């Protein structure tokens, strides 16, 4: 008899719970209903302005989807984020500073370094295009010129010649004649090499410190004690005494001038 009563109570609780959930879901659906969004083009064949607006919207969405790749490949972001990551590994601080701090600092340093290029693109391409003084093709060419100038100052001739040879292109008469499809990958591998060279120079003093600490511990017979536990405070002390952030960030920014 007790089991029957228990089953009845459980069933009633389940019914009440389902009723509450159903009511809440209906209320939520009524309170937080999203508007319908539709993209249509009526009368497109007879209204060219609507067709042009839709094409511009599609192009804008395509550019936004490619924005992360453009940020990585045609700016100073790659060199900065790699150097800061190698610095963290050289210090041996594992996840300090966190990835969010490294990426955030790299982004703001990138905006600082690229601000002259961004201003040129805005003044020479975007503003005239919005004022209908340039066509889309002309605006693209004007916008690509400052970015090309920046990449040509940083790219190595050896890397550029490699991609020109792979693409089987004719030798350009002047650097400005190099196509973006050839210049961007050459610039990317040049930035990678430069970043690893800077990272190697950063690693050297900390590597020497690790070797000294390991030798001292080995001579004292403390073979079970990890050298990183002793060398980490000395690394941090050395980095603070030489004002490491000032030196590294200053050197990174000056390397693009």
mmCIF file of C-alpha atoms in Angstrom:
data_model
loop_
_atom_site.group_PDB
_atom_site.id
_atom_site.type_symbol
_atom_site.label_atom_id
_atom_site.label_comp_id
_atom_site.label_asym_id
_atom_site.label_seq_id
_atom_site.Cartn_x
_atom_site.Cartn_y
_atom_site.Cartn_z
ATOM 1 C CA UNK A 1 0.000 0.000 0.000
ATOM 2 C CA UNK A 2 2.847 2.348 0.863
ATOM 3 C CA UNK A 3 4.513 1.586 -2.468
ATOM 4 C CA UNK A 4 1.312 2.437 -4.356
ATOM 5 C CA UNK A 5 1.042 5.778 -2.524
ATOM 6 C CA UNK A 6 4.684 6.514 -3.250
ATOM 7 C CA UNK A 7 4.189 5.774 -6.951
ATOM 8 C CA UNK A 8 1.115 8.032 -7.057
ATOM 9 C CA UNK A 9 3.026 10.885 -5.370
ATOM 10 C CA UNK A 10 5.946 10.522 -7.789
ATOM 11 C CA UNK A 11 3.575 10.570 -10.757
ATOM 12 C CA UNK A 12 1.846 13.707 -9.453
ATOM 13 C CA UNK A 13 5.204 15.418 -8.966
ATOM 14 C CA UNK A 14 6.235 14.494 -12.500
ATOM 15 C CA UNK A 15 2.994 15.886 -13.913
ATOM 16 C CA UNK A 16 3.382 19.121 -11.953
ATOM 17 C CA UNK A 17 7.010 19.459 -13.045
ATOM 18 C CA UNK A 18 6.197 18.877 -16.702
ATOM 19 C CA UNK A 19 3.382 21.412 -16.505
ATOM 20 C CA UNK A 20 5.728 24.003 -14.989
ATOM 21 C CA UNK A 21 8.391 23.349 -17.643
ATOM 22 C CA UNK A 22 5.840 23.536 -20.457
ATOM 23 C CA UNK A 23 4.420 26.789 -19.108
ATOM 24 C CA UNK A 24 7.887 28.286 -18.670
ATOM 25 C CA UNK A 25 8.924 27.310 -22.181
ATOM 26 C CA UNK A 26 5.773 28.816 -23.668
ATOM 27 C CA UNK A 27 6.272 31.995 -21.661
ATOM 28 C CA UNK A 28 9.927 32.188 -22.671
ATOM 29 C CA UNK A 29 9.018 31.674 -26.310
ATOM 30 C CA UNK A 30 6.491 34.472 -26.073
ATOM 31 C CA UNK A 31 8.825 36.820 -24.188
ATOM 32 C CA UNK A 32 12.019 36.219 -26.150
ATOM 33 C CA UNK A 33 10.752 35.602 -29.635
ATOM 34 C CA UNK A 34 13.257 36.634 -32.263
ATOM 35 C CA UNK A 35 12.216 38.634 -35.300
ATOM 36 C CA UNK A 36 12.336 37.019 -38.693
ATOM 37 C CA UNK A 37 15.273 38.208 -40.782
ATOM 38 C CA UNK A 38 15.088 37.765 -44.508
ATOM 39 C CA UNK A 39 17.318 38.896 -47.334
ATOM 40 C CA UNK A 40 15.401 39.284 -50.552
ATOM 41 C CA UNK A 41 15.882 41.157 -53.785
ATOM 42 C CA UNK A 42 12.609 42.082 -55.386
ATOM 43 C CA UNK A 43 12.603 43.634 -58.802
ATOM 44 C CA UNK A 44 16.362 43.167 -59.074
ATOM 45 C CA UNK A 45 16.371 43.083 -62.841
ATOM 46 C CA UNK A 46 14.683 46.468 -63.114
ATOM 47 C CA UNK A 47 16.347 48.184 -60.116
ATOM 48 C CA UNK A 48 20.157 48.123 -60.529
ATOM 49 C CA UNK A 49 20.718 50.112 -57.322
ATOM 50 C CA UNK A 50 19.330 47.259 -55.212
ATOM 51 C CA UNK A 51 21.531 44.762 -57.025
ATOM 52 C CA UNK A 52 24.574 46.963 -56.393
ATOM 53 C CA UNK A 53 23.733 47.290 -52.687
ATOM 54 C CA UNK A 54 23.319 43.539 -52.320
ATOM 55 C CA UNK A 55 26.631 42.865 -54.081
ATOM 56 C CA UNK A 56 28.386 45.360 -51.796
ATOM 57 C CA UNK A 57 26.864 43.615 -48.762
ATOM 58 C CA UNK A 58 28.098 40.219 -49.953
ATOM 59 C CA UNK A 59 31.581 41.630 -50.580
ATOM 60 C CA UNK A 60 31.618 43.220 -47.117
ATOM 61 C CA UNK A 61 30.637 39.939 -45.432
ATOM 62 C CA UNK A 62 33.342 38.124 -47.400
ATOM 63 C CA UNK A 63 35.976 40.644 -46.302
ATOM 64 C CA UNK A 64 34.868 40.336 -42.663
ATOM 65 C CA UNK A 65 35.172 36.550 -42.838
ATOM 66 C CA UNK A 66 38.745 36.949 -44.116
ATOM 67 C CA UNK A 67 39.667 39.610 -41.552
ATOM 68 C CA UNK A 68 41.470 37.233 -39.119
ATOM 69 C CA UNK A 69 43.635 35.824 -41.916
ATOM 70 C CA UNK A 70 44.404 39.338 -43.190
ATOM 71 C CA UNK A 71 45.325 40.439 -39.680
ATOM 72 C CA UNK A 72 47.738 37.533 -39.338
ATOM 73 C CA UNK A 73 49.286 37.668 -42.789
ATOM 74 C CA UNK A 74 49.705 41.334 -43.741
ATOM 75 C CA UNK A 75 50.425 43.055 -40.407
ATOM 76 C CA UNK A 76 53.007 42.940 -37.649
ATOM 77 C CA UNK A 77 50.839 40.666 -35.496
ATOM 78 C CA UNK A 78 52.662 37.436 -36.395
ATOM 79 C CA UNK A 79 56.097 38.624 -35.297
ATOM 80 C CA UNK A 80 54.827 40.178 -32.072
ATOM 81 C CA UNK A 81 52.713 37.268 -30.857
ATOM 82 C CA UNK A 82 55.450 34.701 -31.585
ATOM 83 C CA UNK A 83 58.134 36.721 -29.789
ATOM 84 C CA UNK A 84 55.922 37.217 -26.733
ATOM 85 C CA UNK A 85 55.049 33.517 -26.664
ATOM 86 C CA UNK A 86 58.739 32.544 -26.887
ATOM 87 C CA UNK A 87 59.494 35.007 -24.093
ATOM 88 C CA UNK A 88 56.970 33.253 -21.863
ATOM 89 C CA UNK A 89 58.528 29.874 -22.615
ATOM 90 C CA UNK A 90 62.020 31.241 -21.990
ATOM 91 C CA UNK A 91 60.967 32.508 -18.588
ATOM 92 C CA UNK A 92 59.380 29.138 -17.813
ATOM 93 C CA UNK A 93 56.245 30.708 -16.329
ATOM 94 C CA UNK A 94 53.965 28.207 -18.106
ATOM 95 C CA UNK A 95 50.708 30.141 -18.637
ATOM 96 C CA UNK A 96 51.769 33.484 -17.168
ATOM 97 C CA UNK A 97 51.001 35.877 -18.710
ATOM 98 C CA UNK A 98 47.856 34.170 -20.034
ATOM 99 C CA UNK A 99 47.160 33.755 -23.734
ATOM 100 C CA UNK A 100 44.499 36.474 -23.568
ATOM 101 C CA UNK A 101 47.063 38.994 -22.325
ATOM 102 C CA UNK A 102 49.612 38.049 -24.983
ATOM 103 C CA UNK A 103 47.075 38.201 -27.817
ATOM 104 C CA UNK A 104 45.560 41.446 -26.496
ATOM 105 C CA UNK A 105 48.951 43.134 -26.170
ATOM 106 C CA UNK A 106 49.919 41.885 -29.627
ATOM 107 C CA UNK A 107 46.725 43.326 -31.100
ATOM 108 C CA UNK A 108 47.195 46.767 -29.581
ATOM 109 C CA UNK A 109 50.864 46.855 -30.571
ATOM 110 C CA UNK A 110 49.785 45.856 -34.081
ATOM 111 C CA UNK A 111 47.288 48.731 -34.215
ATOM 112 C CA UNK A 112 49.997 51.100 -32.961
ATOM 113 C CA UNK A 113 52.546 49.952 -35.561
ATOM 114 C CA UNK A 114 50.041 49.804 -38.422
ATOM 115 C CA UNK A 115 48.368 53.147 -37.647
ATOM 116 C CA UNK A 116 50.286 55.060 -40.403
ATOM 117 C CA UNK A 117 49.284 52.404 -42.934
ATOM 118 C CA UNK A 118 45.661 52.448 -41.744
ATOM 119 C CA UNK A 119 45.556 56.241 -41.988
ATOM 120 C CA UNK A 120 46.908 56.132 -45.548
ATOM 121 C CA UNK A 121 44.326 53.531 -46.561
ATOM 122 C CA UNK A 122 41.574 55.638 -45.030
ATOM 123 C CA UNK A 123 42.708 58.901 -46.640
ATOM 124 C CA UNK A 124 43.648 57.558 -50.072
ATOM 125 C CA UNK A 125 41.055 54.825 -50.616
ATOM 126 C CA UNK A 126 38.128 54.677 -48.197
ATOM 127 C CA UNK A 127 37.184 58.348 -48.020
ATOM 128 C CA UNK A 128 37.330 58.921 -51.801
ATOM 129 C CA UNK A 129 35.351 55.721 -52.326
ATOM 130 C CA UNK A 130 32.610 56.767 -49.882
ATOM 131 C CA UNK A 131 32.492 60.161 -51.578
ATOM 132 C CA UNK A 132 32.106 58.348 -54.935
ATOM 133 C CA UNK A 133 35.332 59.806 -56.274
ATOM 134 C CA UNK A 134 36.804 56.346 -56.948
ATOM 135 C CA UNK A 135 35.391 53.119 -58.277
ATOM 136 C CA UNK A 136 35.660 49.867 -56.355
ATOM 137 C CA UNK A 137 38.646 48.659 -58.388
ATOM 138 C CA UNK A 138 40.473 51.957 -58.007
ATOM 139 C CA UNK A 139 39.788 52.025 -54.266
ATOM 140 C CA UNK A 140 41.183 48.494 -53.909
ATOM 141 C CA UNK A 141 44.366 49.455 -55.757
ATOM 142 C CA UNK A 142 44.778 52.585 -53.631
ATOM 143 C CA UNK A 143 44.218 50.583 -50.436
ATOM 144 C CA UNK A 144 46.664 47.852 -51.465
ATOM 145 C CA UNK A 145 49.511 50.300 -52.148
ATOM 146 C CA UNK A 146 50.260 51.285 -48.482
ATOM 147 C CA UNK A 147 49.988 47.657 -47.366
ATOM 148 C CA UNK A 148 52.377 46.611 -50.122
ATOM 149 C CA UNK A 149 54.844 49.298 -49.073
ATOM 150 C CA UNK A 150 54.778 48.043 -45.498
ATOM 151 C CA UNK A 151 55.281 44.402 -46.469
ATOM 152 C CA UNK A 152 58.048 45.213 -48.975
ATOM 153 C CA UNK A 153 60.040 46.959 -46.225
ATOM 154 C CA UNK A 154 59.940 43.794 -44.084
ATOM 155 C CA UNK A 155 60.082 40.958 -46.624
ATOM 156 C CA UNK A 156 63.401 39.332 -47.525
ATOM 157 C CA UNK A 157 64.413 39.312 -51.170
ATOM 158 C CA UNK A 158 65.241 35.610 -50.924
ATOM 159 C CA UNK A 159 61.693 34.727 -49.801
ATOM 160 C CA UNK A 160 60.136 36.976 -52.417
ATOM 161 C CA UNK A 161 62.270 35.455 -55.178
ATOM 162 C CA UNK A 162 61.251 31.977 -54.018
ATOM 163 C CA UNK A 163 57.537 32.603 -54.476
ATOM 164 C CA UNK A 164 58.056 34.447 -57.770
ATOM 165 C CA UNK A 165 59.939 31.385 -59.000
ATOM 166 C CA UNK A 166 57.278 28.965 -57.743
ATOM 167 C CA UNK A 167 54.495 31.011 -59.331
ATOM 168 C CA UNK A 168 56.530 31.202 -62.566
ATOM 169 C CA UNK A 169 55.947 34.924 -62.798
ATOM 170 C CA UNK A 170 58.064 37.340 -64.774
ATOM 171 C CA UNK A 171 60.678 39.271 -62.869
ATOM 172 C CA UNK A 172 58.926 42.513 -61.825
ATOM 173 C CA UNK A 173 60.460 45.744 -63.085
ATOM 174 C CA UNK A 174 60.045 47.322 -59.649
ATOM 175 C CA UNK A 175 58.990 45.998 -56.232
ATOM 176 C CA UNK A 176 55.566 47.650 -56.445
ATOM 177 C CA UNK A 177 54.707 45.403 -59.403
ATOM 178 C CA UNK A 178 54.744 42.246 -57.258
ATOM 179 C CA UNK A 179 51.273 40.754 -56.913
ATOM 180 C CA UNK A 180 49.662 40.402 -53.492
ATOM 181 C CA UNK A 181 49.239 36.638 -53.934
ATOM 182 C CA UNK A 182 53.034 36.365 -54.166
ATOM 183 C CA UNK A 183 53.950 39.035 -51.647
ATOM 184 C CA UNK A 184 51.741 37.866 -48.765
ATOM 185 C CA UNK A 185 53.229 34.343 -48.300
ATOM 186 C CA UNK A 186 56.763 35.709 -48.770
ATOM 187 C CA UNK A 187 56.067 38.321 -46.092
ATOM 188 C CA UNK A 188 54.627 35.642 -43.783
ATOM 189 C CA UNK A 189 57.681 33.373 -43.844
ATOM 190 C CA UNK A 190 59.969 36.388 -43.496
ATOM 191 C CA UNK A 191 58.089 37.382 -40.360
ATOM 192 C CA UNK A 192 58.351 33.842 -39.006
ATOM 193 C CA UNK A 193 62.123 33.778 -39.487
ATOM 194 C CA UNK A 194 62.578 37.211 -37.915
ATOM 195 C CA UNK A 195 60.395 36.237 -34.958
ATOM 196 C CA UNK A 196 62.410 33.066 -34.309
ATOM 197 C CA UNK A 197 65.680 34.993 -34.567
ATOM 198 C CA UNK A 198 64.472 37.457 -31.932
ATOM 199 C CA UNK A 199 63.187 34.572 -29.804
ATOM 200 C CA UNK A 200 66.594 32.869 -29.943
ATOM 201 C CA UNK A 201 68.294 36.027 -28.700
ATOM 202 C CA UNK A 202 65.777 36.234 -25.854
ATOM 203 C CA UNK A 203 66.339 32.601 -24.913
ATOM 204 C CA UNK A 204 70.145 32.882 -24.565
ATOM 205 C CA UNK A 205 70.460 34.666 -21.173
ATOM 206 C CA UNK A 206 67.766 32.502 -19.596
ATOM 207 C CA UNK A 207 69.382 29.343 -20.998
ATOM 208 C CA UNK A 208 72.725 30.347 -19.455
ATOM 209 C CA UNK A 209 70.984 30.929 -16.129
ATOM 210 C CA UNK A 210 69.346 27.488 -16.295
ATOM 211 C CA UNK A 211 72.702 25.848 -17.017
ATOM 212 C CA UNK A 212 74.385 27.646 -14.092
ATOM 213 C CA UNK A 213 71.636 26.641 -11.674
ATOM 214 C CA UNK A 214 71.657 23.023 -12.916
ATOM 215 C CA UNK A 215 75.454 22.836 -12.515
ATOM 216 C CA UNK A 216 75.280 24.213 -8.965
ATOM 217 C CA UNK A 217 72.552 21.787 -7.960
ATOM 218 C CA UNK A 218 74.453 18.866 -9.510
ATOM 219 C CA UNK A 219 77.653 19.816 -7.672
ATOM 220 C CA UNK A 220 75.698 19.954 -4.393
ATOM 221 C CA UNK A 221 74.225 16.512 -5.020
ATOM 222 C CA UNK A 222 70.646 17.787 -5.300
ATOM 223 C CA UNK A 223 69.824 15.744 -8.370
ATOM 224 C CA UNK A 224 66.181 15.232 -7.374
ATOM 225 C CA UNK A 225 65.453 18.955 -7.143
ATOM 226 C CA UNK A 226 64.142 20.365 -10.482
ATOM 227 C CA UNK A 227 66.412 23.232 -11.600
ATOM 228 C CA UNK A 228 63.389 25.203 -12.861
ATOM 229 C CA UNK A 229 62.177 25.671 -9.275
ATOM 230 C CA UNK A 230 65.415 27.474 -8.380
ATOM 231 C CA UNK A 231 66.077 29.270 -11.668
ATOM 232 C CA UNK A 232 62.557 30.728 -12.100
ATOM 233 C CA UNK A 233 62.857 33.352 -9.323
ATOM 234 C CA UNK A 234 66.280 34.393 -10.659
ATOM 235 C CA UNK A 235 64.852 34.662 -14.188
ATOM 236 C CA UNK A 236 62.057 36.894 -12.977
ATOM 237 C CA UNK A 237 64.513 38.984 -10.957
ATOM 238 C CA UNK A 238 66.810 39.381 -13.971
ATOM 239 C CA UNK A 239 63.877 40.272 -16.243
ATOM 240 C CA UNK A 240 62.634 42.907 -13.811
ATOM 241 C CA UNK A 241 66.083 44.396 -13.163
ATOM 242 C CA UNK A 242 66.780 44.943 -16.873
ATOM 243 C CA UNK A 243 63.213 46.239 -17.441
ATOM 244 C CA UNK A 244 62.506 43.432 -19.881
ATOM 245 C CA UNK A 245 59.081 44.543 -21.084
ATOM 246 C CA UNK A 246 60.436 47.975 -21.987
ATOM 247 C CA UNK A 247 63.350 46.486 -23.924
ATOM 248 C CA UNK A 248 61.391 43.803 -25.766
ATOM 249 C CA UNK A 249 58.362 45.903 -26.696
ATOM 250 C CA UNK A 250 60.585 48.821 -27.687
ATOM 251 C CA UNK A 251 62.769 46.581 -29.832
ATOM 252 C CA UNK A 252 59.737 44.992 -31.487
ATOM 253 C CA UNK A 253 58.211 48.340 -32.383
ATOM 254 C CA UNK A 254 61.519 49.749 -33.619
ATOM 255 C CA UNK A 255 62.128 46.676 -35.765
ATOM 256 C CA UNK A 256 59.257 47.790 -38.031
ATOM 257 C CA UNK A 257 60.478 51.383 -38.432
#
